PDB file of C-alpha atoms and ligand atoms in Angstrom:
ATOM      1  CA  UNK O   1    -173.401  63.744 -32.644  1.00 69.00           C
ATOM      2  CA  UNK O   2    -175.756  65.885 -34.551  1.00 83.00           C
ATOM      3  CA  UNK O   3    -177.007  65.195 -38.101  1.00 95.00           C
ATOM      4  CA  UNK O   4    -174.093  64.349 -40.471  1.00 96.00           C
ATOM      5  CA  UNK O   5    -173.135  67.121 -42.919  1.00 97.00           C
ATOM      6  CA  UNK O   6    -174.567  67.105 -46.431  1.00 97.00           C
ATOM      7  CA  UNK O   7    -171.551  66.948 -48.729  1.00 98.00           C
ATOM      8  CA  UNK O   8    -171.920  69.068 -51.869  1.00 98.00           C
ATOM      9  CA  UNK O   9    -169.642  70.207 -54.675  1.00 98.00           C
ATOM     10  CA  UNK O  10    -169.234  73.557 -56.432  1.00 99.00           C
ATOM     11  CA  UNK O  11    -167.045  73.951 -59.521  1.00 99.00           C
ATOM     12  CA  UNK O  12    -165.907  77.316 -60.858  1.00 99.00           C
ATOM     13  CA  UNK O  13    -164.294  77.022 -64.285  1.00 99.00           C
ATOM     14  CA  UNK O  14    -161.880  79.912 -64.675  1.00 98.00           C
ATOM     15  CA  UNK O  15    -159.783  81.178 -67.560  1.00 98.00           C
ATOM     16  CA  UNK O  16    -157.344  84.075 -67.452  1.00 97.00           C
ATOM     17  CA  UNK O  17    -159.946  86.828 -67.805  1.00 98.00           C
ATOM     18  CA  UNK O  18    -163.309  85.085 -67.511  1.00 98.00           C
ATOM     19  CA  UNK O  19    -165.264  82.657 -65.315  1.00 99.00           C
ATOM     20  CA  UNK O  20    -168.064  80.273 -66.262  1.00 99.00           C
ATOM     21  CA  UNK O  21    -171.277  80.523 -64.244  1.00 99.00           C
ATOM     22  CA  UNK O  22    -174.726  79.030 -64.710  1.00 99.00           C
ATOM     23  CA  UNK O  23    -178.156  80.523 -64.029  1.00 99.00           C
ATOM     24  CA  UNK O  24    -179.884  77.943 -61.828  1.00 98.00           C
ATOM     25  CA  UNK O  25    -183.261  77.156 -63.430  1.00 98.00           C
ATOM     26  CA  UNK O  26    -184.748  75.027 -60.607  1.00 98.00           C
ATOM     27  CA  UNK O  27    -184.155  73.712 -57.131  1.00 97.00           C
ATOM     28  CA  UNK O  28    -181.784  74.994 -54.447  1.00 97.00           C
ATOM     29  CA  UNK O  29    -180.412  78.449 -55.332  1.00 98.00           C
ATOM     30  CA  UNK O  30    -182.837  78.909 -58.244  1.00 98.00           C
ATOM     31  CA  UNK O  31    -182.565  82.208 -60.134  1.00 98.00           C
ATOM     32  CA  UNK O  32    -178.982  82.847 -59.014  1.00 98.00           C
ATOM     33  CA  UNK O  33    -175.773  82.605 -61.033  1.00 98.00           C
ATOM     34  CA  UNK O  34    -173.483  79.992 -59.530  1.00 98.00           C
ATOM     35  CA  UNK O  35    -170.827  77.455 -60.302  1.00 98.00           C
ATOM     36  CA  UNK O  36    -171.822  73.919 -61.193  1.00 98.00           C
ATOM     37  CA  UNK O  37    -172.291  71.287 -58.545  1.00 98.00           C
ATOM     38  CA  UNK O  38    -174.578  69.375 -56.286  1.00 98.00           C
ATOM     39  CA  UNK O  39    -174.729  66.199 -54.284  1.00 98.00           C
ATOM     40  CA  UNK O  40    -172.036  63.544 -54.029  1.00 97.00           C
ATOM     41  CA  UNK O  41    -173.494  60.097 -54.743  1.00 95.00           C
ATOM     42  CA  UNK O  42    -172.732  56.851 -52.951  1.00 94.00           C
ATOM     43  CA  UNK O  43    -169.689  55.119 -54.408  1.00 96.00           C
ATOM     44  CA  UNK O  44    -168.096  58.237 -55.903  1.00 98.00           C
ATOM     45  CA  UNK O  45    -165.389  60.482 -54.496  1.00 98.00           C
ATOM     46  CA  UNK O  46    -166.093  64.160 -53.966  1.00 98.00           C
ATOM     47  CA  UNK O  47    -163.921  64.971 -57.005  1.00 98.00           C
ATOM     48  CA  UNK O  48    -165.784  62.413 -59.156  1.00 98.00           C
ATOM     49  CA  UNK O  49    -169.054  63.956 -58.029  1.00 98.00           C
ATOM     50  CA  UNK O  50    -167.816  67.419 -58.993  1.00 99.00           C
ATOM     51  CA  UNK O  51    -166.809  66.233 -62.462  1.00 98.00           C
ATOM     52  CA  UNK O  52    -170.149  64.448 -62.945  1.00 98.00           C
ATOM     53  CA  UNK O  53    -172.202  67.495 -61.963  1.00 98.00           C
ATOM     54  CA  UNK O  54    -170.318  69.693 -64.436  1.00 98.00           C
ATOM     55  CA  UNK O  55    -171.021  67.230 -67.244  1.00 98.00           C
ATOM     56  CA  UNK O  56    -174.702  66.914 -66.289  1.00 98.00           C
ATOM     57  CA  UNK O  57    -175.246  70.647 -65.828  1.00 98.00           C
ATOM     58  CA  UNK O  58    -173.337  72.191 -68.741  1.00 98.00           C
ATOM     59  CA  UNK O  59    -171.952  69.432 -70.953  1.00 98.00           C
ATOM     60  CA  UNK O  60    -168.257  70.100 -70.302  1.00 98.00           C
ATOM     61  CA  UNK O  61    -165.800  67.404 -69.220  1.00 99.00           C
ATOM     62  CA  UNK O  62    -163.199  68.619 -66.747  1.00 98.00           C
ATOM     63  CA  UNK O  63    -159.695  67.400 -67.616  1.00 98.00           C
ATOM     64  CA  UNK O  64    -157.829  69.437 -64.979  1.00 98.00           C
ATOM     65  CA  UNK O  65    -159.406  70.657 -61.725  1.00 98.00           C
ATOM     66  CA  UNK O  66    -158.373  71.113 -58.100  1.00 98.00           C
ATOM     67  CA  UNK O  67    -160.158  71.467 -54.784  1.00 98.00           C
ATOM     68  CA  UNK O  68    -159.351  74.960 -53.502  1.00 98.00           C
ATOM     69  CA  UNK O  69    -161.839  75.600 -50.733  1.00 98.00           C
ATOM     70  CA  UNK O  70    -164.442  74.353 -48.357  1.00 98.00           C
ATOM     71  CA  UNK O  71    -167.290  76.300 -46.806  1.00 99.00           C
ATOM     72  CA  UNK O  72    -169.715  74.936 -44.209  1.00 98.00           C
ATOM     73  CA  UNK O  73    -173.124  76.604 -44.511  1.00 98.00           C
ATOM     74  CA  UNK O  74    -175.607  76.613 -41.665  1.00 98.00           C
ATOM     75  CA  UNK O  75    -179.205  77.704 -42.202  1.00 98.00           C
ATOM     76  CA  UNK O  76    -181.132  78.761 -39.087  1.00 98.00           C
ATOM     77  CA  UNK O  77    -183.697  76.110 -38.197  1.00 98.00           C
ATOM     78  CA  UNK O  78    -182.034  73.374 -40.281  1.00 98.00           C
ATOM     79  CA  UNK O  79    -179.932  70.851 -38.371  1.00 97.00           C
ATOM     80  CA  UNK O  80    -177.918  69.679 -41.394  1.00 98.00           C
ATOM     81  CA  UNK O  81    -174.807  71.673 -42.307  1.00 98.00           C
ATOM     82  CA  UNK O  82    -174.065  71.957 -46.046  1.00 98.00           C
ATOM     83  CA  UNK O  83    -170.371  71.055 -46.462  1.00 98.00           C
ATOM     84  CA  UNK O  84    -169.510  72.573 -49.836  1.00 98.00           C
ATOM     85  CA  UNK O  85    -166.241  71.514 -51.485  1.00 98.00           C
ATOM     86  CA  UNK O  86    -165.178  74.178 -53.971  1.00 99.00           C
ATOM     87  CA  UNK O  87    -163.088  73.338 -57.042  1.00 99.00           C
ATOM     88  CA  UNK O  88    -161.317  75.464 -59.647  1.00 99.00           C
ATOM     89  CA  UNK O  89    -161.711  74.066 -63.125  1.00 99.00           C
ATOM     90  CA  UNK O  90    -158.596  74.701 -65.208  1.00 98.00           C
ATOM     91  CA  UNK O  91    -159.004  72.618 -68.376  1.00 98.00           C
ATOM     92  CA  UNK O  92    -162.033  71.094 -70.023  1.00 98.00           C
ATOM     93  CA  UNK O  93    -163.268  69.444 -73.190  1.00 98.00           C
ATOM     94  CA  UNK O  94    -166.642  69.333 -74.884  1.00 98.00           C
ATOM     95  CA  UNK O  95    -169.285  71.766 -76.026  1.00 98.00           C
ATOM     96  CA  UNK O  96    -170.952  74.124 -73.575  1.00 98.00           C
ATOM     97  CA  UNK O  97    -174.699  73.634 -73.495  1.00 98.00           C
ATOM     98  CA  UNK O  98    -177.781  74.780 -71.605  1.00 98.00           C
ATOM     99  CA  UNK O  99    -179.547  72.061 -69.613  1.00 98.00           C
ATOM    100  CA  UNK O 100    -182.787  71.809 -67.646  1.00 98.00           C
ATOM    101  CA  UNK O 101    -180.734  72.715 -64.562  1.00 97.00           C
ATOM    102  CA  UNK O 102    -178.460  75.540 -65.733  1.00 98.00           C
ATOM    103  CA  UNK O 103    -178.067  78.261 -68.375  1.00 98.00           C
ATOM    104  CA  UNK O 104    -174.305  78.726 -68.708  1.00 98.00           C
ATOM    105  CA  UNK O 105    -172.588  82.030 -69.507  1.00 99.00           C
ATOM    106  CA  UNK O 106    -169.017  83.326 -69.402  1.00 98.00           C
ATOM    107  CA  UNK O 107    -168.418  86.470 -67.308  1.00 99.00           C
ATOM    108  CA  UNK O 108    -165.440  88.814 -67.402  1.00 98.00           C
ATOM    109  CA  UNK O 109    -163.731  88.749 -63.997  1.00 98.00           C
ATOM    110  CA  UNK O 110    -164.508  92.441 -63.544  1.00 98.00           C
ATOM    111  CA  UNK O 111    -168.189  91.881 -64.317  1.00 98.00           C
ATOM    112  CA  UNK O 112    -169.205  89.023 -62.025  1.00 98.00           C
ATOM    113  CA  UNK O 113    -172.966  89.439 -61.310  1.00 99.00           C
ATOM    114  CA  UNK O 114    -172.720  89.369 -57.497  1.00 99.00           C
ATOM    115  CA  UNK O 115    -176.131  91.097 -57.221  1.00 98.00           C
ATOM    116  CA  UNK O 116    -177.691  87.944 -58.739  1.00 98.00           C
ATOM    117  CA  UNK O 117    -175.625  85.409 -56.769  1.00 99.00           C
ATOM    118  CA  UNK O 118    -175.612  84.031 -53.249  1.00 98.00           C
ATOM    119  CA  UNK O 119    -174.666  87.020 -51.027  1.00 98.00           C
ATOM    120  CA  UNK O 120    -171.634  85.277 -49.511  1.00 98.00           C
ATOM    121  CA  UNK O 121    -169.956  84.894 -52.900  1.00 98.00           C
ATOM    122  CA  UNK O 122    -168.842  88.537 -52.857  1.00 98.00           C
ATOM    123  CA  UNK O 123    -166.765  87.681 -49.763  1.00 98.00           C
ATOM    124  CA  UNK O 124    -164.918  84.582 -50.947  1.00 98.00           C
ATOM    125  CA  UNK O 125    -164.715  85.024 -54.740  1.00 98.00           C
ATOM    126  CA  UNK O 126    -161.825  87.543 -54.368  1.00 98.00           C
ATOM    127  CA  UNK O 127    -159.880  84.940 -52.332  1.00 98.00           C
ATOM    128  CA  UNK O 128    -160.680  82.295 -54.964  1.00 98.00           C
ATOM    129  CA  UNK O 129    -159.680  84.592 -57.851  1.00 98.00           C
ATOM    130  CA  UNK O 130    -156.239  85.358 -56.397  1.00 97.00           C
ATOM    131  CA  UNK O 131    -155.504  81.658 -56.342  1.00 97.00           C
ATOM    132  CA  UNK O 132    -155.564  81.123 -52.594  1.00 98.00           C
ATOM    133  CA  UNK O 133    -156.980  78.141 -50.788  1.00 98.00           C
ATOM    134  CA  UNK O 134    -159.618  78.906 -48.191  1.00 98.00           C
ATOM    135  CA  UNK O 135    -162.072  77.541 -45.694  1.00 98.00           C
ATOM    136  CA  UNK O 136    -165.063  79.111 -44.076  1.00 98.00           C
ATOM    137  CA  UNK O 137    -168.220  78.947 -42.064  1.00 98.00           C
ATOM    138  CA  UNK O 138    -171.277  80.990 -43.023  1.00 99.00           C
ATOM    139  CA  UNK O 139    -174.584  81.118 -41.158  1.00 98.00           C
ATOM    140  CA  UNK O 140    -177.710  82.150 -43.057  1.00 98.00           C
ATOM    141  CA  UNK O 141    -181.215  83.124 -41.991  1.00 98.00           C
ATOM    142  CA  UNK O 142    -183.240  82.200 -45.046  1.00 98.00           C
ATOM    143  CA  UNK O 143    -181.372  82.473 -48.340  1.00 98.00           C
ATOM    144  CA  UNK O 144    -180.629  86.195 -48.319  1.00 98.00           C
ATOM    145  CA  UNK O 145    -179.425  87.147 -44.811  1.00 98.00           C
ATOM    146  CA  UNK O 146    -175.939  86.367 -43.538  1.00 98.00           C
ATOM    147  CA  UNK O 147    -175.808  86.183 -39.722  1.00 98.00           C
ATOM    148  CA  UNK O 148    -172.184  85.037 -39.357  1.00 98.00           C
ATOM    149  CA  UNK O 149    -169.312  84.778 -41.806  1.00 98.00           C
ATOM    150  CA  UNK O 150    -165.798  83.582 -41.094  1.00 98.00           C
ATOM    151  CA  UNK O 151    -163.334  82.956 -43.919  1.00 98.00           C
ATOM    152  CA  UNK O 152    -159.700  81.889 -43.604  1.00 98.00           C
ATOM    153  CA  UNK O 153    -157.215  82.177 -46.498  1.00 97.00           C
ATOM    154  CA  UNK O 154    -154.925  79.158 -46.216  1.00 95.00           C
ATOM    155  CA  UNK O 155    -152.182  79.768 -48.748  1.00 72.00           C
ATOM    156  CA  UNK O 156    -151.488  81.781 -51.858  1.00 60.00           C
ATOM    157  CA  UNK O 157    -150.335  79.687 -54.805  1.00 56.00           C
TER     158      UNK O 157
HETATM  159  N1  8WW R   1    -171.933  79.924 -54.398  1.00 50.62           N
HETATM  160  C1  8WW R   1    -172.736  79.440 -53.409  1.00 50.62           C
HETATM  161  N2  8WW R   1    -173.257  78.210 -53.543  1.00 50.62           N
HETATM  162  C2  8WW R   1    -174.061  77.725 -52.595  1.00 50.62           C
HETATM  163  S1  8WW R   1    -174.713  76.121 -52.732  1.00 50.62           S
HETATM  164  C3  8WW R   1    -173.449  75.332 -53.742  1.00 50.62           C
HETATM  165  C4  8WW R   1    -173.589  73.862 -53.760  1.00 50.62           C
HETATM  166  C5  8WW R   1    -174.797  73.428 -54.534  1.00 50.62           C
HETATM  167  C6  8WW R   1    -175.899  72.995 -53.865  1.00 50.62           C
HETATM  168  C7  8WW R   1    -176.999  72.545 -54.555  1.00 50.62           C
HETATM  169  C8  8WW R   1    -177.005  72.589 -55.941  1.00 50.62           C
HETATM  170  C9  8WW R   1    -175.884  73.050 -56.607  1.00 50.62           C
HETATM  171  C10 8WW R   1    -174.776  73.481 -55.913  1.00 50.62           C
HETATM  172  C11 8WW R   1    -174.368  78.513 -51.474  1.00 50.62           C
HETATM  173  N3  8WW R   1    -175.145  78.302 -50.377  1.00 50.62           N
HETATM  174  C12 8WW R   1    -175.043  79.426 -49.655  1.00 50.62           C
HETATM  175  N4  8WW R   1    -174.224  80.322 -50.232  1.00 50.62           N
HETATM  176  C13 8WW R   1    -173.790  79.764 -51.383  1.00 50.62           C
HETATM  177  N5  8WW R   1    -172.965  80.233 -52.337  1.00 50.62           N
END
C-alpha cells in the first residue's frame, strides 16, 4: 500500500448567476482564483473541515452545502495523491472578508477567470455548474501541465 491520500476540501459557493472565488495569497495554488478549502483536521469530518476552511478563509458560515464531486490529483514525482472533496455552497451567513489566505470576489458565471485558475478547472466547472455530480483523476507535471485527465459525470440533479 502506497502513501495514504491527502484528504482536502474545496468549496464553491454558487448563486443563480454568480460564483464566489478567492485569490490565493500564499501557499499551495498561490496567485490563482479558487474555491475555499484545505486540509481536513483530525477529529473532524470532511464536511466539517470544508465549513471550517470557508469560515477561516473568507468569513462566511455555510448553512447549506453538499458534496458534489471528488477529484484525485497526482503530481509526477510525488507519491501522495491529493483526494479533493468538492462541495457546492448553497446558503451562507456572515460578512464576506479578505483574509491573509484569500481575497474573495464574486464572478458572473459567464466570466469565470479560467486563465488565472488551475488548468483542470475549465474541464470540470461546466459539469459542476450544470448541477451534476462527478468524479475524476487528473495527473499533473508541475502545476501547469496536465498529463492525464479523466472525468465522469455521475448524475444530473
Ligand atoms: N480548483 C483546483 N483546486 C486544486 S487544490 C484544491 C484543494 C486545496 C488545497 C490546498 C489549499 C486549498 C485548497 C487543484 N489542484 C490541482 N488542480 C486543482 N484545481
